[in-house]
XYZ file of C-alpha atoms in Angstrom:
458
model
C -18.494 -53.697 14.661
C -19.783 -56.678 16.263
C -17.793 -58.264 19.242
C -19.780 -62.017 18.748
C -17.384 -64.239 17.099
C -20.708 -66.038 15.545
C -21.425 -63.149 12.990
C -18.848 -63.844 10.533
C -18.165 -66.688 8.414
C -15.619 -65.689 6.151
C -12.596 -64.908 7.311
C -9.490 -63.890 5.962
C -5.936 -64.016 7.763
C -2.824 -61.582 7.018
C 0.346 -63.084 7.802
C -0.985 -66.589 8.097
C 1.755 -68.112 8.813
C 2.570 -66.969 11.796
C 2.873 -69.112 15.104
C -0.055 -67.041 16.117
C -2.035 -66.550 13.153
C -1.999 -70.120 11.996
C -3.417 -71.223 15.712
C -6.451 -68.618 15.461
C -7.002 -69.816 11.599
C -6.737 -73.440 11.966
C -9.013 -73.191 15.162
C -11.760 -71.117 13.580
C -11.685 -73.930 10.552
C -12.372 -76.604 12.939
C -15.257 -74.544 14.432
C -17.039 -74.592 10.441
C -15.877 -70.803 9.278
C -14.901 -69.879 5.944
C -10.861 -69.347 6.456
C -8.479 -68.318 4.019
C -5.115 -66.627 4.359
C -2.177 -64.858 2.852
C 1.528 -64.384 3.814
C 5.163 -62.962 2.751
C 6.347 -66.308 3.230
C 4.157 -67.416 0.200
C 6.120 -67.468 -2.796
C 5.285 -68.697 -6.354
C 6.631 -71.891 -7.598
C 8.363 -72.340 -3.652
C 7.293 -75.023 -1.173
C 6.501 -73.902 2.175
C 5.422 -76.276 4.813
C 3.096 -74.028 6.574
C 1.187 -73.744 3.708
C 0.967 -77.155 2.858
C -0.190 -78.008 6.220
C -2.820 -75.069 6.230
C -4.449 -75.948 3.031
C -4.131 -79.890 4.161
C -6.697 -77.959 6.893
C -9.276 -76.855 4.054
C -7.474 -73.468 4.443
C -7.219 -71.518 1.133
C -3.413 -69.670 0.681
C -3.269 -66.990 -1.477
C 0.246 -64.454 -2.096
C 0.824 -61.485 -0.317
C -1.483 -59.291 -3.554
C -4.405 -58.655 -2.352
C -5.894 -61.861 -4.554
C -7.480 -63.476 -1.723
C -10.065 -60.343 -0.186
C -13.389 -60.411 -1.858
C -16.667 -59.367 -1.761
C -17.813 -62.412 0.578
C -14.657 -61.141 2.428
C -16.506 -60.285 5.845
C -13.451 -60.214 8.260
C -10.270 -59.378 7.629
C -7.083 -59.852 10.351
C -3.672 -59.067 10.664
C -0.851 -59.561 12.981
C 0.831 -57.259 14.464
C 3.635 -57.142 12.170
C 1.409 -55.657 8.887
C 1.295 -52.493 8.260
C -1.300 -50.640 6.707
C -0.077 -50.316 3.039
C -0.007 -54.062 2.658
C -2.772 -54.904 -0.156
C -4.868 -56.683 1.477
C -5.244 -54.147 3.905
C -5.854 -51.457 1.237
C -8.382 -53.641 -0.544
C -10.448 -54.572 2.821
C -10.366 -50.676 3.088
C -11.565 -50.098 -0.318
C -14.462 -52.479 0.633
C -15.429 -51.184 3.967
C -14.099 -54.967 5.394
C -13.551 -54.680 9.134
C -10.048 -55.132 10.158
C -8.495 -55.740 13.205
C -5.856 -57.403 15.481
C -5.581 -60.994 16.025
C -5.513 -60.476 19.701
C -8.870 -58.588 19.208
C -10.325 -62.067 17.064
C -8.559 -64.327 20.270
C -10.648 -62.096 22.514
C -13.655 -62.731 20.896
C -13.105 -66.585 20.718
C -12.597 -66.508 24.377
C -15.761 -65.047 25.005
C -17.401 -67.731 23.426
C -15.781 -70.330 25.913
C -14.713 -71.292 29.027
C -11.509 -69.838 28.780
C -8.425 -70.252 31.024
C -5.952 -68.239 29.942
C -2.058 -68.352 30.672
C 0.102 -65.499 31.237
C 3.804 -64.414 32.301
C 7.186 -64.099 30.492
C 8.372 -66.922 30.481
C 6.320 -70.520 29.995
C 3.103 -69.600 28.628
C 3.259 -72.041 25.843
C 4.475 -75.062 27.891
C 2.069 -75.402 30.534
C -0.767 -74.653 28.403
C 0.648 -77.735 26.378
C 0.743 -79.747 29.667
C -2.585 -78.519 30.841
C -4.121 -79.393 27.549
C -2.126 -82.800 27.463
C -3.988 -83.214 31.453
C -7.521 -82.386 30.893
C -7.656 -84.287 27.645
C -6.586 -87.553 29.723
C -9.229 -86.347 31.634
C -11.936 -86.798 29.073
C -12.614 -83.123 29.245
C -11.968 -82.780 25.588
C -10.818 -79.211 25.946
C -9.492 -76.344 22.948
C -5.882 -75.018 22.852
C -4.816 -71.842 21.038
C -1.391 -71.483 21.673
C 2.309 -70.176 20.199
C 3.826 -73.679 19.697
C 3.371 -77.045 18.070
C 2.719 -79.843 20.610
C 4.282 -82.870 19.638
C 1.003 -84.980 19.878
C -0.593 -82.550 17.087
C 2.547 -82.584 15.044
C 2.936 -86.394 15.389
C -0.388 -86.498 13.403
C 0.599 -83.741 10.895
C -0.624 -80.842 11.565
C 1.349 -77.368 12.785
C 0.078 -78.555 16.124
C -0.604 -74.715 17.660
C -4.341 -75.561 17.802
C -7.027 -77.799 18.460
C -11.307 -77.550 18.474
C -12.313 -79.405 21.612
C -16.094 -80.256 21.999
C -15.656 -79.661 25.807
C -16.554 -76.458 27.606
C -12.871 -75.531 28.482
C -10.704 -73.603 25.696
C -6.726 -72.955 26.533
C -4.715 -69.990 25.733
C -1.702 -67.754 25.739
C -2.649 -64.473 27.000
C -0.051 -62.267 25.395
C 1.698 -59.384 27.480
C 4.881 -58.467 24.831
C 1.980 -56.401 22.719
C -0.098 -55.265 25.589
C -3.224 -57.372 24.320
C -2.756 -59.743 27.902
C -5.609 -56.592 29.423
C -8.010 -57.035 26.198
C -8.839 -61.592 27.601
C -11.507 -61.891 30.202
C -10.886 -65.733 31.055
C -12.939 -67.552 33.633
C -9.590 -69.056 35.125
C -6.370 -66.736 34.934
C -2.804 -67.861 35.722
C 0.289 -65.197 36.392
C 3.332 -67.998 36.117
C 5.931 -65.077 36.123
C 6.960 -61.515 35.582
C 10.458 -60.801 34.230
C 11.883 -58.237 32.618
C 11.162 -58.725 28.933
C 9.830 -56.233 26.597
C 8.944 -53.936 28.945
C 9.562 -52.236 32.535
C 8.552 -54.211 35.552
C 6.171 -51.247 36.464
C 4.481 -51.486 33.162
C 4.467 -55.516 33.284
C 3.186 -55.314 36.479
C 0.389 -52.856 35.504
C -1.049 -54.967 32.142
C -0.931 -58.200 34.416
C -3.270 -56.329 37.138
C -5.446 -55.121 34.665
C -5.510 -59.175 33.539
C -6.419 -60.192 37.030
C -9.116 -57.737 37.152
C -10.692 -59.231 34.252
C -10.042 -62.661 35.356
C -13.765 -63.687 36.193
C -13.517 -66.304 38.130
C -10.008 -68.037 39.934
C -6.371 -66.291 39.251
C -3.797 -68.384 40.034
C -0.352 -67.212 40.552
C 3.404 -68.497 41.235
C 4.342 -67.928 44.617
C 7.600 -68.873 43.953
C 8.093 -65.522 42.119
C 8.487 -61.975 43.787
C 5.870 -60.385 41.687
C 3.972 -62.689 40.693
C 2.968 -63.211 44.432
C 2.505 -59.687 44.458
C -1.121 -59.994 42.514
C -2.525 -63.363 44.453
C -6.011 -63.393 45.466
C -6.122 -66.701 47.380
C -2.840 -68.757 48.372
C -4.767 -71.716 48.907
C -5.075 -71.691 44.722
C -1.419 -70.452 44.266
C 1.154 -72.787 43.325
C 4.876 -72.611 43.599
C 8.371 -74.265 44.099
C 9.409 -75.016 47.858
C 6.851 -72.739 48.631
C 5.168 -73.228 51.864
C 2.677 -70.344 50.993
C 1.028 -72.139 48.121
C -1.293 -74.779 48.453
C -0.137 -76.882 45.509
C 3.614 -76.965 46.209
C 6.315 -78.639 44.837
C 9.103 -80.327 47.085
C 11.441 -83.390 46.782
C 12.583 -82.460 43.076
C 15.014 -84.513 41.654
C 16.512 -84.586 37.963
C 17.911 -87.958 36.855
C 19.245 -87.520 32.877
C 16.608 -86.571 31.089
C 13.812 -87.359 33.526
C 12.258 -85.606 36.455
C 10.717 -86.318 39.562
C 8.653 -84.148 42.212
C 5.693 -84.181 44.544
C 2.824 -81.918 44.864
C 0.066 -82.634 47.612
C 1.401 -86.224 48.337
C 1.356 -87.420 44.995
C 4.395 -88.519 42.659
C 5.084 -86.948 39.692
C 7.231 -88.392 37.339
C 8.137 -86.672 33.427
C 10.392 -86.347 30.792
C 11.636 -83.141 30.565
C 14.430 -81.215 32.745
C 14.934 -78.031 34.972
C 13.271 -76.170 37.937
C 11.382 -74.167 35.394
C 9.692 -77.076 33.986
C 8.700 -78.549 37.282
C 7.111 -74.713 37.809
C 5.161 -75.048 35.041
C 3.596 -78.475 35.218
C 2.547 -77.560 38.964
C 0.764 -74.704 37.078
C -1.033 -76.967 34.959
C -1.836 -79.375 38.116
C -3.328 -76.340 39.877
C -5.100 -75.813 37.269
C -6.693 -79.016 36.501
C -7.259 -79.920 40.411
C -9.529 -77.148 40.656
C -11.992 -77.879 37.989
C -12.317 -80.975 38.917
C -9.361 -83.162 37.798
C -7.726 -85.607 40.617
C -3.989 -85.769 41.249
C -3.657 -89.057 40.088
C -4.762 -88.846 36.702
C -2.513 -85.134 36.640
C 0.199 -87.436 37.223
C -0.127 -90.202 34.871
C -1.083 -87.646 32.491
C 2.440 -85.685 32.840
C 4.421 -89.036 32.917
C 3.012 -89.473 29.228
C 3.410 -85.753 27.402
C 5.585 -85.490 24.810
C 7.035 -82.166 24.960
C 6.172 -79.090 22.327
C 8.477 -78.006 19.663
C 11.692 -76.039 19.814
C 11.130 -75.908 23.845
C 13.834 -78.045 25.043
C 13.004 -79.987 22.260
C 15.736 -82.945 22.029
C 17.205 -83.560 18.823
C 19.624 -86.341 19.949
C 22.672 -87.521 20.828
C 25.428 -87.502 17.873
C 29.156 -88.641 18.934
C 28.209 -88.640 22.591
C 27.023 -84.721 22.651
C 23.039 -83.954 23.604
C 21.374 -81.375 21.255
C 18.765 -79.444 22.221
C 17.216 -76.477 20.545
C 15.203 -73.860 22.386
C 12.714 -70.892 21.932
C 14.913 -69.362 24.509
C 15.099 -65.395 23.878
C 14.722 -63.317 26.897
C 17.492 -63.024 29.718
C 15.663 -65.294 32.574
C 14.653 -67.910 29.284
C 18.426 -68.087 28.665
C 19.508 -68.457 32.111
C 16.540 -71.205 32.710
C 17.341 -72.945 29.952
C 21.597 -72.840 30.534
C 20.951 -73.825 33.748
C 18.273 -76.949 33.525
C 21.035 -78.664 31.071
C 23.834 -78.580 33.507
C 22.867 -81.401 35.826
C 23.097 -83.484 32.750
C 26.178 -83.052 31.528
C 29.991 -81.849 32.460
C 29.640 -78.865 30.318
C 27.570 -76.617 28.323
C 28.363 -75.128 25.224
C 25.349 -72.665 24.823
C 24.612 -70.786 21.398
C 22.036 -67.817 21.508
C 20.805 -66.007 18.758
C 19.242 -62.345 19.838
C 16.155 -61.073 17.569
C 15.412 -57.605 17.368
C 17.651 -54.073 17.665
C 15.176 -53.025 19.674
C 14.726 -55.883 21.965
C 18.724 -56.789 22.787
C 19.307 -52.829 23.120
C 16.687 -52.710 25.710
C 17.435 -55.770 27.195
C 21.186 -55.795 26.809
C 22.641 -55.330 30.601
C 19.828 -58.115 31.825
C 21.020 -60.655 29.356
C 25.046 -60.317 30.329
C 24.049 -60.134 34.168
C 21.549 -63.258 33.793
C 23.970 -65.558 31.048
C 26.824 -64.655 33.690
C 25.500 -65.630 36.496
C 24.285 -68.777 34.898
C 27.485 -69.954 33.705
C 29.729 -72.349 35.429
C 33.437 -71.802 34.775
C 33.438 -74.355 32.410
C 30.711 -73.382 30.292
C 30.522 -71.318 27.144
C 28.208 -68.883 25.820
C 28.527 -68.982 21.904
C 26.763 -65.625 20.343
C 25.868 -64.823 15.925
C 24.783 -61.175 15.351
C 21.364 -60.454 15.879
C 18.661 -61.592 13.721
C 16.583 -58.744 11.822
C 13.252 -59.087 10.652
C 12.709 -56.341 8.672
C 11.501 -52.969 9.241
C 12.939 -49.553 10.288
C 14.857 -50.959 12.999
C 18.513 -48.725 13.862
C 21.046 -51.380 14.109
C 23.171 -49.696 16.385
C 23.655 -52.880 18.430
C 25.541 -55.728 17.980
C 25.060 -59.173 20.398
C 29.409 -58.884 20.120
C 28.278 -56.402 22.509
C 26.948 -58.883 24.867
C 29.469 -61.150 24.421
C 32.137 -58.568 25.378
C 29.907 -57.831 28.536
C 30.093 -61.730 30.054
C 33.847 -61.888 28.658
C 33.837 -59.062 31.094
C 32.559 -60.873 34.095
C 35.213 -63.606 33.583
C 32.873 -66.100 31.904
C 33.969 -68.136 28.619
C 32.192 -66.188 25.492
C 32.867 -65.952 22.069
C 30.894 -63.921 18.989
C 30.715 -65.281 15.681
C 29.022 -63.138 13.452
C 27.620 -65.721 11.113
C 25.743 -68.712 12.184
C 26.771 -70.655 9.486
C 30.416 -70.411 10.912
C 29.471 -71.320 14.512
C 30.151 -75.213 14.102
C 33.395 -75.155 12.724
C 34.714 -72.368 15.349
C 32.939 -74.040 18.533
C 34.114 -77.694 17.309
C 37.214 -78.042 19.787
C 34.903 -77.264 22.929
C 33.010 -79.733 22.134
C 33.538 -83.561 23.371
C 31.491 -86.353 24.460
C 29.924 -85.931 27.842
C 28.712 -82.315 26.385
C 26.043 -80.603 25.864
C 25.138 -78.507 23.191
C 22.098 -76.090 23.197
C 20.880 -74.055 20.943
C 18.612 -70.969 21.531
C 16.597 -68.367 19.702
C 13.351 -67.040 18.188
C 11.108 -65.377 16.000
C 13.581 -66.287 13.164
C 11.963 -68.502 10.965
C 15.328 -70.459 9.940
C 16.459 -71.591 13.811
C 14.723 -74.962 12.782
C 16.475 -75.994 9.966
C 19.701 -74.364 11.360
C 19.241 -76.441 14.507
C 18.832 -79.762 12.006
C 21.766 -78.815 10.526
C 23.899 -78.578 13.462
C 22.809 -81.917 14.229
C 23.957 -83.445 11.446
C 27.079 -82.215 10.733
C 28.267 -82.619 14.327
């Protein structure tokens, strides 16, 4: 099969929906290609937002019945959660369609660019956000492809996961939870992290060399963490956190409410958003930009102005004196980060975490009571509903009262409640003005309107 993006015209999506999906679709649209879709989401006679915002796009939306594949069908995709009986799959079969993997369509979009490409556990979507945010103050007019509506995009209506940019440069996620992190060959790679996450730190650490080998041109790494600074190439390209060993380093943080301040090289930099982690990542971005051309000031004035993306630390307000904020959090080290950046604003936390996956939390389990632990002051809680399942032949011989049991252990302040819809009510006393109140999960495509809920009935 051809590798050149520029032989096909139609192409046809499978589990459209998707974060993911709906970046690589909506992206491909702007570029003049046929695109049409179908998901399990996609329901007769049943609104669904996604949808409506595709098809606003020019993006035809078919059900999950093999309706949309046809003869002018020359590309078919799928994410990595179809399986191979799906219809569509069966009908591209039947009519010798190529399928493949949507990180084997990213690759060959990437090829077709300037690419930089962001990688690590933790952050990927945020400072590609912020980088994108920089170099289009620039006037660089640059491409995004990433996991996670930026407010800008979604301020104008769209899903806000992508964007066509007539510049050279094109920004994405390169993903390591599937392996498909070794399949990108970016001009400009950038290693924010390694964690524990879905996988051993000896296989992390393997897929992100195999990245920096097919970096082409810089790779840029966080000095700040252990691994990470295991694979740099050039510290004088690094960045990091009160690191003396990177050239763009930040010092002189300070967080006042919900505003941050820093310096990197000399220069000021001055943003809305809160934590260590997010100063990390916007030093990534500046690193970034700086080298292709980009001058600190504009970085900064640039930062001072972005708007955040959605469900990352994404404020939902302030109701009877408590701050809400929901978060993509998932992973031990998110959880922490995120538990963590909220404490200089307020007296106490009062943290609510919904796990995804048997799989995941099982493998991840002792990581996420050491890391929550050690993040918790003694007045903070940790708030836990049973784990969300998606489907599938997962064993669900796990439970996140598991977890909770595990910091209880450790003498922190944790309580289970099996069913979300419960949590309010039972956390209610713990909660008073001068609190706040975070809420963190993923993957589950009802943590929005959950986290709206919350809000309102506080």
């Amino acid at each position: 099969m051809s590798q050149n993006i520029s032989d096909f015209q139609n192409i046809f999506f499978i589990g459209i929906a998707g974060a993911g999906m709906s970046a690589l679709a909506q992206y491909l649209k702007g570029t003049g290609k046929e695109v049409s879709g179908s998901d399990r989401y996609f329901t007769p006679d049943t609104f669904n937002k996604t949808k409506e915002q595709l098809e606003a796009e020019g993006i035809h939306c078919f059900l999950q019945d093999g309706s949309g594949i046809t003869e002018k069908t020359e590309l078919v995709v799928v994410s990595t959660a179809i399986e191979n009986t799906v219809a569509e799959v069966v009908k591209a079969q039947e009519l010798s369609i190529p399928v493949i993997k949507r990180s084997e369509l990213l690759a060959m979009i990437c090829d077709s660019k300037k690419t930089i490409a962001i990688a690590g556990t933790s952050g990927k979507s945020t400072t590609a956000a912020m980088l994108f945010h920089i170099l289009a103050e620039a006037g660089l007019e640059p491409g995004i492809i990433t996991g996670a509506g930026l407010t800008s995009l979604i301020k104008k209506g769209k899903i806000g996961n992508a964007a066509v940019g007539k510049g050279e440069w094109l920004i994405i996620e390169a993903d390591e939870s599937d392996g498909s992190v070794v399949q990108y060959r970016p001009e400009i790679g950038v290693l924010l992290n390694v964690d524990k996450d879905h996988q051993e730190m000896e296989e992390l650490m393997q897929l992100f060399t195999v990245f920096k080998n097919n970096t082409k041109g810089k790779f840029i790494v966080n000095q700040s963490n252990t691994q990470a600074a295991l694979l740099s190439e050039n510290s004088e390209t690094d960045f990091g956190f009160e690191n003396k060993e990177a050239k763009y380093n930040a010092t002189d943080f300070q967080q006042k409410g919900f505003e941050l301040t820093f310096q990197v090289l000399g220069q000021t930099i001055k943003m809305n958003a809160v934590g260590r982690h997010s100063v990390e990542n916007a030093t990534a971005a500046i690193a970034v930009a700086h080298q292709i051309g980009v001058d600190l000031k504009t970085c900064a004035e640039s930062l001072s102005k972005y708007e955040g993306i959605y469900r990352r630390h994404q404020i939902l307000g302030n109701k009877n004196g408590i701050w809400v904020i929901d978060d993509y959090a998932h992973n031990p080290a998110k959880c922490a980060a995120s538990i963590k950046a909220c404490q200089p604003l307020a007296d106490k936390v009062v943290a609510w975490f919904q796990p995804h996956g048997y799989g995941p939390t099982r493998f991840l389990k002792e990581d996420f009571i050491e890391e929550i632990s050690a993040s918790l002051r003694p007045q903070d809680e940790i708030w836990m509903s049973e784990i969300f399942y998606a489907g599938g032949t997962a064993t669900k011989d796990i439970s996140a009262e598991e977890l909770i049991e595990g910091i209880k252990a450790k003498g922190k302040k944790a309580f289970f409640v099996a069913e979300r819809t419960q949590f309010l009510e039972k956390a209610r006393p713990s909660l008073s003005e001068s609190a706040i109140l975070l809420l963190m999960g993923a993957r589950d495509p009802g943590l929005e309107e959950f986290s709206k809920i919350i809000f309102e009935q506080l």
